[in-house]
Amino acid sequence: MSPEIRLDGPTLRANAAAFASLGAPVAAVVKRDGYGWGARALARELDDVVESYVVADDVELAALRPATGRPIRLLADAPPGMLARILDLGGIPNVSTAGAVAEARVEAARRGPFAVRVGIVDSSLWAAIRAPDAGAFAASLAGAGLAVELWTHVTSPARAGTILREFAAARRAFEDAGVPVASVDAASTASAAAPIAFDRLRIGAGLFGARMGCGVAVRCAIRVHAPVVRRLVPGSTSWAGYGDVPLPPHLSAVVLRCGYGDGFPKALAGTADILSVGMQYTARATSDGNDPQVLVGADDDVDTLAARAGISPHEFVIGFACT
Ligand SMILES: *Cc1c(COP(=O)(O)O)cnc(C)c1O
């Protein structure tokens, strides 16, 4: 007996469509092998409703390409010598260093114009440049037959205004340098509904049903069905699983075959109707009208469950897949 853990295709598609209804096409962010669920499996569900995909690097691009004919954008710069292969695979490369720009200029001279992505982010975690460096970076790209797709990442709600103001200034720097700006994208799930100008939305966790305050009407796409292995009738036991979780004498509960070893967060123990969470088994109080075997389903809320477990929606989503 083992839990059945899967994604619901129609819900994934409806979630993508809900973001697209904000007014910009969706680039599905399927890095880290589709947040653990398989980038190709996600593409099979999403290909009709998304504009493009975003992956981390050339390895993820090569793995995803057989599943889709759509553009695939890269977050990281090409490793030295890999740009030609990325372009051959229909990837849209990112550039953030002088070396990457030099290689792009050589490729453009060889094969003609193409677009590169340039990120404007004031945090060092991404392959991006800082806004004050935009003028010099734009000059290094000028005259090479390269267009740019400018992107930023709103890494802090508190600094969103500054980030977007600097992004707009950087865009002007590229235009002033004569580098064609092919498109701009400036959002992840959390900032999707912010009133900012963009040509597409980069959405990852939102596809699975995370809202992260963006106010888009998405639903949980994760389905966890955990078989009942035991029923605990009132009085049949005093303690639920490990530790000192008392089982109130009036309570009916079940033991389900699904635990933290399957991705169900251990920290949910002691919250709501979850009494304890072991590696493979979870004790859950039962109530009338609820199917206790539906551990995560259509009626659940990704943000609420993640908050109850004290983790991010991303960790909740990826946890079930990466076990
Ligand atoms: C991961 C990532 C996203 C997607 O973020 P979600 O919060 O999962 O929607 C968007 N943009 C960049 C640059 C990212 O690294």
mmCIF file of C-alpha atoms and ligand atoms in Angstrom:
data_model
loop_
_atom_site.group_PDB
_atom_site.id
_atom_site.type_symbol
_atom_site.label_atom_id
_atom_site.label_comp_id
_atom_site.label_asym_id
_atom_site.label_seq_id
_atom_site.Cartn_x
_atom_site.Cartn_y
_atom_site.Cartn_z
ATOM 1 C CA MET A 1 0.000 0.000 0.000
ATOM 2 C CA SER A 2 1.365 3.410 -0.897
ATOM 3 C CA PRO A 3 -0.034 6.895 -1.365
ATOM 4 C CA GLU A 4 -1.067 8.065 -4.806
ATOM 5 C CA ILE A 5 0.556 11.423 -5.481
ATOM 6 C CA ARG A 6 -0.165 13.222 -8.736
ATOM 7 C CA LEU A 7 -0.984 16.522 -10.389
ATOM 8 C CA ASP A 8 -4.405 17.261 -11.821
ATOM 9 C CA GLY A 9 -3.976 18.308 -15.458
ATOM 10 C CA PRO A 10 -7.212 20.304 -15.831
ATOM 11 C CA THR A 11 -6.384 22.273 -12.673
ATOM 12 C CA LEU A 12 -2.872 23.034 -13.919
ATOM 13 C CA ARG A 13 -4.321 24.338 -17.174
ATOM 14 C CA ALA A 14 -7.015 26.350 -15.420
ATOM 15 C CA ASN A 15 -4.388 27.919 -13.155
ATOM 16 C CA ALA A 16 -2.235 28.925 -16.136
ATOM 17 C CA ALA A 17 -5.326 30.374 -17.817
ATOM 18 C CA ALA A 18 -6.205 32.311 -14.657
ATOM 19 C CA PHE A 19 -2.824 34.061 -14.748
ATOM 20 C CA ALA A 20 -3.085 34.670 -18.496
ATOM 21 C CA SER A 21 -6.444 36.359 -17.913
ATOM 22 C CA LEU A 22 -4.531 39.141 -16.120
ATOM 23 C CA GLY A 23 -3.656 40.253 -19.631
ATOM 24 C CA ALA A 24 -0.246 38.794 -20.460
ATOM 25 C CA PRO A 25 0.730 35.358 -21.766
ATOM 26 C CA VAL A 26 2.274 32.926 -19.294
ATOM 27 C CA ALA A 27 5.822 31.627 -19.452
ATOM 28 C CA ALA A 28 5.676 28.484 -17.313
ATOM 29 C CA VAL A 29 8.710 28.344 -15.025
ATOM 30 C CA VAL A 30 9.650 24.651 -14.964
ATOM 31 C CA LYS A 31 13.142 24.865 -13.473
ATOM 32 C CA ARG A 32 14.456 22.133 -11.135
ATOM 33 C CA ASP A 33 12.707 19.608 -13.406
ATOM 34 C CA GLY A 34 9.325 21.258 -13.113
ATOM 35 C CA TYR A 35 9.590 21.911 -9.350
ATOM 36 C CA GLY A 36 10.317 18.208 -9.046
ATOM 37 C CA TRP A 37 7.223 17.003 -10.912
ATOM 38 C CA GLY A 38 8.936 16.568 -14.280
ATOM 39 C CA ALA A 39 9.296 19.450 -16.729
ATOM 40 C CA ARG A 40 8.192 17.268 -19.633
ATOM 41 C CA ALA A 41 5.138 16.015 -17.759
ATOM 42 C CA LEU A 42 4.143 19.610 -17.016
ATOM 43 C CA ALA A 43 4.689 20.616 -20.635
ATOM 44 C CA ARG A 44 2.402 17.817 -21.802
ATOM 45 C CA GLU A 45 -0.383 19.350 -19.707
ATOM 46 C CA LEU A 46 0.390 23.018 -20.292
ATOM 47 C CA ASP A 47 1.544 23.311 -23.879
ATOM 48 C CA ASP A 48 -1.780 24.597 -25.233
ATOM 49 C CA VAL A 49 -2.176 27.313 -22.601
ATOM 50 C CA VAL A 50 1.313 28.755 -22.126
ATOM 51 C CA GLU A 51 3.383 30.975 -24.393
ATOM 52 C CA SER A 52 6.787 29.598 -23.481
ATOM 53 C CA TYR A 53 8.827 27.940 -20.726
ATOM 54 C CA VAL A 54 11.587 29.063 -18.397
ATOM 55 C CA VAL A 55 14.321 26.661 -17.292
ATOM 56 C CA ALA A 56 17.572 27.164 -15.407
ATOM 57 C CA ASP A 57 20.210 26.140 -17.919
ATOM 58 C CA ASP A 58 21.258 24.272 -21.044
ATOM 59 C CA VAL A 59 20.882 20.856 -19.377
ATOM 60 C CA GLU A 60 17.243 21.554 -18.488
ATOM 61 C CA LEU A 61 16.665 23.008 -21.971
ATOM 62 C CA ALA A 62 17.885 19.822 -23.655
ATOM 63 C CA ALA A 63 15.727 17.691 -21.347
ATOM 64 C CA LEU A 64 12.556 19.701 -22.011
ATOM 65 C CA ARG A 65 12.912 20.300 -25.754
ATOM 66 C CA PRO A 66 11.474 16.914 -26.888
ATOM 67 C CA ALA A 67 8.192 17.791 -25.125
ATOM 68 C CA THR A 68 7.449 21.163 -26.724
ATOM 69 C CA GLY A 69 7.975 23.315 -29.784
ATOM 70 C CA ARG A 70 7.568 26.535 -27.827
ATOM 71 C CA PRO A 71 10.336 28.997 -26.925
ATOM 72 C CA ILE A 72 12.338 28.010 -23.848
ATOM 73 C CA ARG A 73 13.959 30.854 -21.923
ATOM 74 C CA LEU A 74 17.019 30.315 -19.748
ATOM 75 C CA LEU A 75 17.666 31.875 -16.349
ATOM 76 C CA ALA A 76 21.429 31.232 -16.277
ATOM 77 C CA ASP A 77 24.126 32.293 -18.700
ATOM 78 C CA ALA A 78 25.383 29.671 -21.132
ATOM 79 C CA PRO A 79 28.508 27.906 -19.929
ATOM 80 C CA PRO A 80 31.465 28.942 -22.148
ATOM 81 C CA GLY A 81 31.204 27.332 -25.574
ATOM 82 C CA MET A 82 27.556 26.264 -25.139
ATOM 83 C CA LEU A 83 25.745 29.200 -26.746
ATOM 84 C CA ALA A 84 25.506 27.672 -30.232
ATOM 85 C CA ARG A 85 23.951 24.494 -28.827
ATOM 86 C CA ILE A 86 21.417 26.515 -26.836
ATOM 87 C CA LEU A 87 20.392 28.460 -29.948
ATOM 88 C CA ASP A 88 20.203 25.254 -31.997
ATOM 89 C CA LEU A 89 17.799 23.869 -29.369
ATOM 90 C CA GLY A 90 15.573 26.938 -29.666
ATOM 91 C CA GLY A 91 16.633 28.301 -26.302
ATOM 92 C CA ILE A 92 16.637 32.033 -25.589
ATOM 93 C CA PRO A 93 19.925 32.555 -23.745
ATOM 94 C CA ASN A 94 20.613 34.849 -20.826
ATOM 95 C CA VAL A 95 23.698 37.060 -20.753
ATOM 96 C CA SER A 96 25.078 38.819 -17.703
ATOM 97 C CA THR A 97 28.858 38.856 -18.153
ATOM 98 C CA ALA A 98 31.334 40.317 -20.642
ATOM 99 C CA GLY A 99 32.287 36.786 -21.666
ATOM 100 C CA ALA A 100 28.688 35.839 -22.437
ATOM 101 C CA VAL A 101 28.220 39.045 -24.442
ATOM 102 C CA ALA A 102 31.405 38.349 -26.429
ATOM 103 C CA GLU A 103 30.183 34.866 -27.322
ATOM 104 C CA ALA A 104 26.764 36.239 -28.304
ATOM 105 C CA ARG A 105 28.379 38.784 -30.629
ATOM 106 C CA VAL A 106 30.388 36.030 -32.345
ATOM 107 C CA GLU A 107 27.245 33.878 -32.791
ATOM 108 C CA ALA A 108 25.221 36.831 -34.136
ATOM 109 C CA ALA A 109 27.927 37.556 -36.704
ATOM 110 C CA ARG A 110 27.832 33.913 -37.735
ATOM 111 C CA ARG A 111 24.101 33.161 -37.828
ATOM 112 C CA GLY A 112 22.340 36.532 -37.898
ATOM 113 C CA PRO A 113 20.228 38.395 -35.343
ATOM 114 C CA PHE A 114 18.731 36.732 -32.278
ATOM 115 C CA ALA A 115 17.431 37.772 -28.875
ATOM 116 C CA VAL A 116 19.234 37.436 -25.567
ATOM 117 C CA ARG A 117 17.800 37.912 -22.103
ATOM 118 C CA VAL A 118 19.219 40.504 -19.754
ATOM 119 C CA GLY A 119 18.100 40.578 -16.140
ATOM 120 C CA ILE A 120 18.123 43.769 -14.072
ATOM 121 C CA VAL A 121 18.167 42.636 -10.439
ATOM 122 C CA ASP A 122 19.898 44.297 -7.512
ATOM 123 C CA SER A 123 20.505 41.002 -5.744
ATOM 124 C CA SER A 124 23.487 38.829 -6.597
ATOM 125 C CA LEU A 125 21.636 35.514 -6.621
ATOM 126 C CA TRP A 126 20.571 35.607 -10.256
ATOM 127 C CA ALA A 127 22.506 35.852 -13.521
ATOM 128 C CA ALA A 128 21.550 39.484 -13.822
ATOM 129 C CA ILE A 129 23.166 42.903 -13.930
ATOM 130 C CA ARG A 130 22.569 45.774 -11.527
ATOM 131 C CA ALA A 131 20.588 48.747 -12.765
ATOM 132 C CA PRO A 132 23.499 51.257 -12.531
ATOM 133 C CA ASP A 133 25.494 49.025 -14.910
ATOM 134 C CA ALA A 134 22.736 48.955 -17.560
ATOM 135 C CA GLY A 135 24.182 51.767 -19.698
ATOM 136 C CA ALA A 136 27.626 50.190 -20.013
ATOM 137 C CA PHE A 137 26.156 46.731 -20.542
ATOM 138 C CA ALA A 138 23.811 48.038 -23.250
ATOM 139 C CA ALA A 139 26.776 49.693 -24.998
ATOM 140 C CA SER A 140 28.596 46.353 -25.019
ATOM 141 C CA LEU A 141 25.631 44.774 -26.842
ATOM 142 C CA ALA A 142 25.082 47.584 -29.352
ATOM 143 C CA GLY A 143 25.582 47.097 -33.052
ATOM 144 C CA ALA A 144 25.826 43.310 -32.863
ATOM 145 C CA GLY A 145 22.416 42.388 -34.279
ATOM 146 C CA LEU A 146 21.228 41.338 -30.840
ATOM 147 C CA ALA A 147 17.815 42.268 -29.448
ATOM 148 C CA VAL A 148 17.197 42.012 -25.702
ATOM 149 C CA GLU A 149 14.407 40.600 -23.625
ATOM 150 C CA LEU A 150 14.704 42.574 -20.407
ATOM 151 C CA TRP A 151 13.559 40.961 -17.190
ATOM 152 C CA THR A 152 13.560 41.708 -13.522
ATOM 153 C CA HIS A 153 12.509 39.861 -10.403
ATOM 154 C CA VAL A 154 10.593 41.577 -7.624
ATOM 155 C CA THR A 155 12.584 40.029 -4.780
ATOM 156 C CA SER A 156 11.048 42.180 -2.076
ATOM 157 C CA PRO A 157 7.495 43.516 -1.895
ATOM 158 C CA ALA A 158 8.797 46.420 0.173
ATOM 159 C CA ARG A 159 11.257 47.429 -2.541
ATOM 160 C CA ALA A 160 8.982 46.641 -5.514
ATOM 161 C CA GLY A 161 8.640 50.328 -6.387
ATOM 162 C CA THR A 162 12.396 50.881 -6.464
ATOM 163 C CA ILE A 163 13.050 47.663 -8.385
ATOM 164 C CA LEU A 164 10.500 48.579 -11.058
ATOM 165 C CA ARG A 165 11.665 52.207 -11.288
ATOM 166 C CA GLU A 166 15.239 51.052 -11.816
ATOM 167 C CA PHE A 167 13.986 48.512 -14.358
ATOM 168 C CA ALA A 168 12.256 51.250 -16.344
ATOM 169 C CA ALA A 169 15.447 53.352 -16.276
ATOM 170 C CA ALA A 170 17.486 50.373 -17.448
ATOM 171 C CA ARG A 171 15.082 49.861 -20.324
ATOM 172 C CA ARG A 172 15.630 53.458 -21.418
ATOM 173 C CA ALA A 173 19.398 52.892 -21.255
ATOM 174 C CA PHE A 174 19.096 49.983 -23.700
ATOM 175 C CA GLU A 175 16.886 51.994 -26.031
ATOM 176 C CA ASP A 176 19.274 54.962 -25.860
ATOM 177 C CA ALA A 177 22.153 52.642 -26.761
ATOM 178 C CA GLY A 178 20.232 51.520 -29.854
ATOM 179 C CA VAL A 179 19.689 47.963 -28.616
ATOM 180 C CA PRO A 180 16.182 46.828 -29.612
ATOM 181 C CA VAL A 181 14.080 45.794 -26.612
ATOM 182 C CA ALA A 182 12.073 42.828 -27.902
ATOM 183 C CA SER A 183 10.053 42.338 -24.725
ATOM 184 C CA VAL A 184 9.999 42.860 -20.958
ATOM 185 C CA ASP A 185 8.931 40.509 -18.220
ATOM 186 C CA ALA A 186 8.810 41.474 -14.616
ATOM 187 C CA ALA A 187 6.802 39.031 -12.561
ATOM 188 C CA SER A 188 6.711 35.772 -10.676
ATOM 189 C CA THR A 189 3.626 34.401 -8.930
ATOM 190 C CA ALA A 190 3.797 36.857 -6.028
ATOM 191 C CA SER A 191 3.998 39.936 -8.236
ATOM 192 C CA ALA A 192 1.764 38.712 -11.074
ATOM 193 C CA ALA A 193 -1.164 40.971 -10.269
ATOM 194 C CA ALA A 194 0.923 44.069 -9.582
ATOM 195 C CA PRO A 195 0.019 46.884 -11.957
ATOM 196 C CA ILE A 196 3.235 46.836 -13.946
ATOM 197 C CA ALA A 197 3.903 46.904 -17.654
ATOM 198 C CA PHE A 198 5.052 43.559 -18.965
ATOM 199 C CA ASP A 199 4.792 41.366 -22.045
ATOM 200 C CA ARG A 200 4.554 38.027 -20.249
ATOM 201 C CA LEU A 201 4.252 36.543 -16.761
ATOM 202 C CA ARG A 202 6.823 34.097 -15.428
ATOM 203 C CA ILE A 203 4.805 31.740 -13.251
ATOM 204 C CA GLY A 204 6.059 28.730 -11.332
ATOM 205 C CA ALA A 205 4.416 27.982 -7.991
ATOM 206 C CA GLY A 206 1.159 29.601 -9.149
ATOM 207 C CA LEU A 207 0.639 26.802 -11.666
ATOM 208 C CA PHE A 208 0.334 24.374 -8.744
ATOM 209 C CA GLY A 209 -2.150 26.607 -6.963
ATOM 210 C CA ALA A 210 -0.001 28.956 -4.878
ATOM 211 C CA ARG A 211 -1.319 32.506 -4.698
ATOM 212 C CA MET A 212 1.343 34.194 -2.579
ATOM 213 C CA GLY A 213 -0.904 37.198 -2.138
ATOM 214 C CA CYS A 214 -1.335 37.830 -5.865
ATOM 215 C CA GLY A 215 -5.113 37.436 -5.710
ATOM 216 C CA VAL A 216 -5.410 35.240 -8.788
ATOM 217 C CA ALA A 217 -8.151 32.594 -8.564
ATOM 218 C CA VAL A 218 -6.060 29.434 -8.692
ATOM 219 C CA ARG A 219 -6.753 26.055 -7.089
ATOM 220 C CA CYS A 220 -4.567 23.340 -5.643
ATOM 221 C CA ALA A 221 -3.393 21.037 -8.446
ATOM 222 C CA ILE A 222 -1.756 18.507 -6.116
ATOM 223 C CA ARG A 223 -3.635 15.314 -5.309
ATOM 224 C CA VAL A 224 -2.489 13.093 -2.470
ATOM 225 C CA HIS A 225 -4.640 10.046 -1.811
ATOM 226 C CA ALA A 226 -3.459 8.151 1.259
ATOM 227 C CA PRO A 227 -5.009 4.748 1.950
ATOM 228 C CA VAL A 228 -6.370 4.035 5.418
ATOM 229 C CA VAL A 229 -4.289 1.355 7.086
ATOM 230 C CA ARG A 230 -6.066 1.432 10.475
ATOM 231 C CA ARG A 231 -9.098 2.980 12.069
ATOM 232 C CA LEU A 232 -8.757 4.239 15.602
ATOM 233 C CA VAL A 233 -12.097 4.156 17.353
ATOM 234 C CA PRO A 234 -12.553 6.252 20.485
ATOM 235 C CA GLY A 235 -10.730 4.674 23.377
ATOM 236 C CA SER A 236 -8.678 2.270 21.226
ATOM 237 C CA THR A 237 -5.421 4.083 21.898
ATOM 238 C CA SER A 238 -4.245 6.975 24.028
ATOM 239 C CA TRP A 239 -1.392 8.309 21.965
ATOM 240 C CA ALA A 240 -1.254 9.134 18.291
ATOM 241 C CA GLY A 241 2.032 8.046 16.796
ATOM 242 C CA TYR A 242 5.331 9.405 18.039
ATOM 243 C CA GLY A 243 5.886 11.795 20.855
ATOM 244 C CA ASP A 244 3.307 12.894 23.310
ATOM 245 C CA VAL A 245 0.317 13.646 21.106
ATOM 246 C CA PRO A 246 -2.633 12.558 23.190
ATOM 247 C CA LEU A 247 -5.595 11.135 21.355
ATOM 248 C CA PRO A 248 -8.620 12.637 23.063
ATOM 249 C CA PRO A 249 -10.875 9.778 24.193
ATOM 250 C CA HIS A 250 -13.880 10.988 22.188
ATOM 251 C CA LEU A 251 -11.981 11.298 18.919
ATOM 252 C CA SER A 252 -12.155 8.937 15.960
ATOM 253 C CA ALA A 253 -9.045 8.859 13.836
ATOM 254 C CA VAL A 254 -7.405 6.965 11.027
ATOM 255 C CA VAL A 255 -3.845 5.996 10.268
ATOM 256 C CA LEU A 256 -3.020 6.879 6.657
ATOM 257 C CA ARG A 257 -0.227 5.490 4.530
ATOM 258 C CA CYS A 258 1.564 8.739 3.758
ATOM 259 C CA GLY A 259 4.174 10.531 5.812
ATOM 260 C CA TYR A 260 7.023 12.980 5.640
ATOM 261 C CA GLY A 261 8.980 10.400 3.636
ATOM 262 C CA ASP A 262 6.394 10.955 0.913
ATOM 263 C CA GLY A 263 6.586 14.736 1.176
ATOM 264 C CA PHE A 264 3.772 15.408 3.614
ATOM 265 C CA PRO A 265 5.313 18.085 5.859
ATOM 266 C CA LYS A 266 6.123 16.779 9.338
ATOM 267 C CA ALA A 267 5.394 20.209 10.763
ATOM 268 C CA LEU A 268 1.681 19.763 9.964
ATOM 269 C CA ALA A 269 1.503 17.433 12.983
ATOM 270 C CA GLY A 270 -0.615 19.044 15.659
ATOM 271 C CA THR A 271 -2.310 21.452 13.237
ATOM 272 C CA ALA A 272 -5.975 21.213 12.270
ATOM 273 C CA ASP A 273 -7.006 17.538 12.077
ATOM 274 C CA ILE A 274 -3.473 16.142 11.645
ATOM 275 C CA LEU A 275 -2.507 14.406 14.888
ATOM 276 C CA SER A 276 0.956 13.116 14.021
ATOM 277 C CA VAL A 277 3.162 12.652 10.974
ATOM 278 C CA GLY A 278 5.700 9.845 10.792
ATOM 279 C CA MET A 279 7.957 8.819 7.937
ATOM 280 C CA GLN A 280 5.272 6.724 6.262
ATOM 281 C CA TYR A 281 2.153 7.150 8.368
ATOM 282 C CA THR A 282 -0.040 10.046 9.391
ATOM 283 C CA ALA A 283 -2.691 9.952 12.096
ATOM 284 C CA ARG A 284 -5.662 12.107 11.204
ATOM 285 C CA ALA A 285 -8.828 12.813 13.148
ATOM 286 C CA THR A 286 -11.946 11.997 11.187
ATOM 287 C CA SER A 287 -15.097 13.999 10.950
ATOM 288 C CA ASP A 288 -18.385 13.421 9.194
ATOM 289 C CA GLY A 289 -18.560 14.206 5.530
ATOM 290 C CA ASN A 290 -14.806 14.358 4.918
ATOM 291 C CA ASP A 291 -12.884 11.663 3.126
ATOM 292 C CA PRO A 292 -9.800 11.400 5.361
ATOM 293 C CA GLN A 293 -7.893 9.645 2.573
ATOM 294 C CA VAL A 294 -7.784 12.882 0.566
ATOM 295 C CA LEU A 295 -4.734 14.247 2.326
ATOM 296 C CA VAL A 296 -4.276 17.013 -0.251
ATOM 297 C CA GLY A 297 -6.960 17.706 -2.834
ATOM 298 C CA ALA A 298 -9.003 20.154 -4.840
ATOM 299 C CA ASP A 299 -10.491 21.775 -1.746
ATOM 300 C CA ASP A 300 -7.128 22.503 -0.153
ATOM 301 C CA ASP A 301 -5.254 25.755 -0.352
ATOM 302 C CA VAL A 302 -1.533 25.559 -1.099
ATOM 303 C CA ASP A 303 -0.678 28.797 0.705
ATOM 304 C CA THR A 304 -2.641 27.832 3.814
ATOM 305 C CA LEU A 305 -1.087 24.364 4.045
ATOM 306 C CA ALA A 306 2.415 25.765 3.534
ATOM 307 C CA ALA A 307 1.838 28.452 6.163
ATOM 308 C CA ARG A 308 0.523 25.850 8.619
ATOM 309 C CA ALA A 309 3.734 23.864 8.065
ATOM 310 C CA GLY A 310 5.898 26.977 8.354
ATOM 311 C CA ILE A 311 7.379 26.529 4.874
ATOM 312 C CA SER A 312 7.121 28.370 1.564
ATOM 313 C CA PRO A 313 4.571 27.276 -1.051
ATOM 314 C CA HIS A 314 7.545 26.280 -3.220
ATOM 315 C CA GLU A 315 8.842 23.888 -0.559
ATOM 316 C CA PHE A 316 5.369 22.426 -0.134
ATOM 317 C CA VAL A 317 4.975 21.878 -3.894
ATOM 318 C CA ILE A 318 8.421 20.399 -4.436
ATOM 319 C CA GLY A 319 8.334 18.259 -1.289
ATOM 320 C CA PHE A 320 5.917 15.664 -2.669
ATOM 321 C CA ALA A 321 7.875 15.345 -5.883
ATOM 322 C CA CYS A 322 11.421 15.155 -4.582
ATOM 323 C CA THR A 323 11.208 12.168 -2.293
HETATM 324 C C1 LIG B 1 11.725 30.683 -10.017
HETATM 325 C C2 LIG B 1 11.586 31.970 -10.724
HETATM 326 C C3 LIG B 1 10.302 32.425 -11.105
HETATM 327 C C4 LIG B 1 9.026 31.722 -10.728
HETATM 328 O O1 LIG B 1 8.726 32.013 -9.384
HETATM 329 P P1 LIG B 1 7.369 31.492 -8.690
HETATM 330 O O2 LIG B 1 7.381 32.178 -7.369
HETATM 331 O O3 LIG B 1 7.507 30.004 -8.550
HETATM 332 O O4 LIG B 1 6.255 31.881 -9.581
HETATM 333 C C5 LIG B 1 10.232 33.600 -11.847
HETATM 334 N N1 LIG B 1 11.354 34.280 -12.174
HETATM 335 C C6 LIG B 1 12.605 33.892 -11.790
HETATM 336 C C7 LIG B 1 13.779 34.714 -12.159
HETATM 337 C C8 LIG B 1 12.749 32.732 -11.035
HETATM 338 O O5 LIG B 1 13.980 32.353 -10.645
#
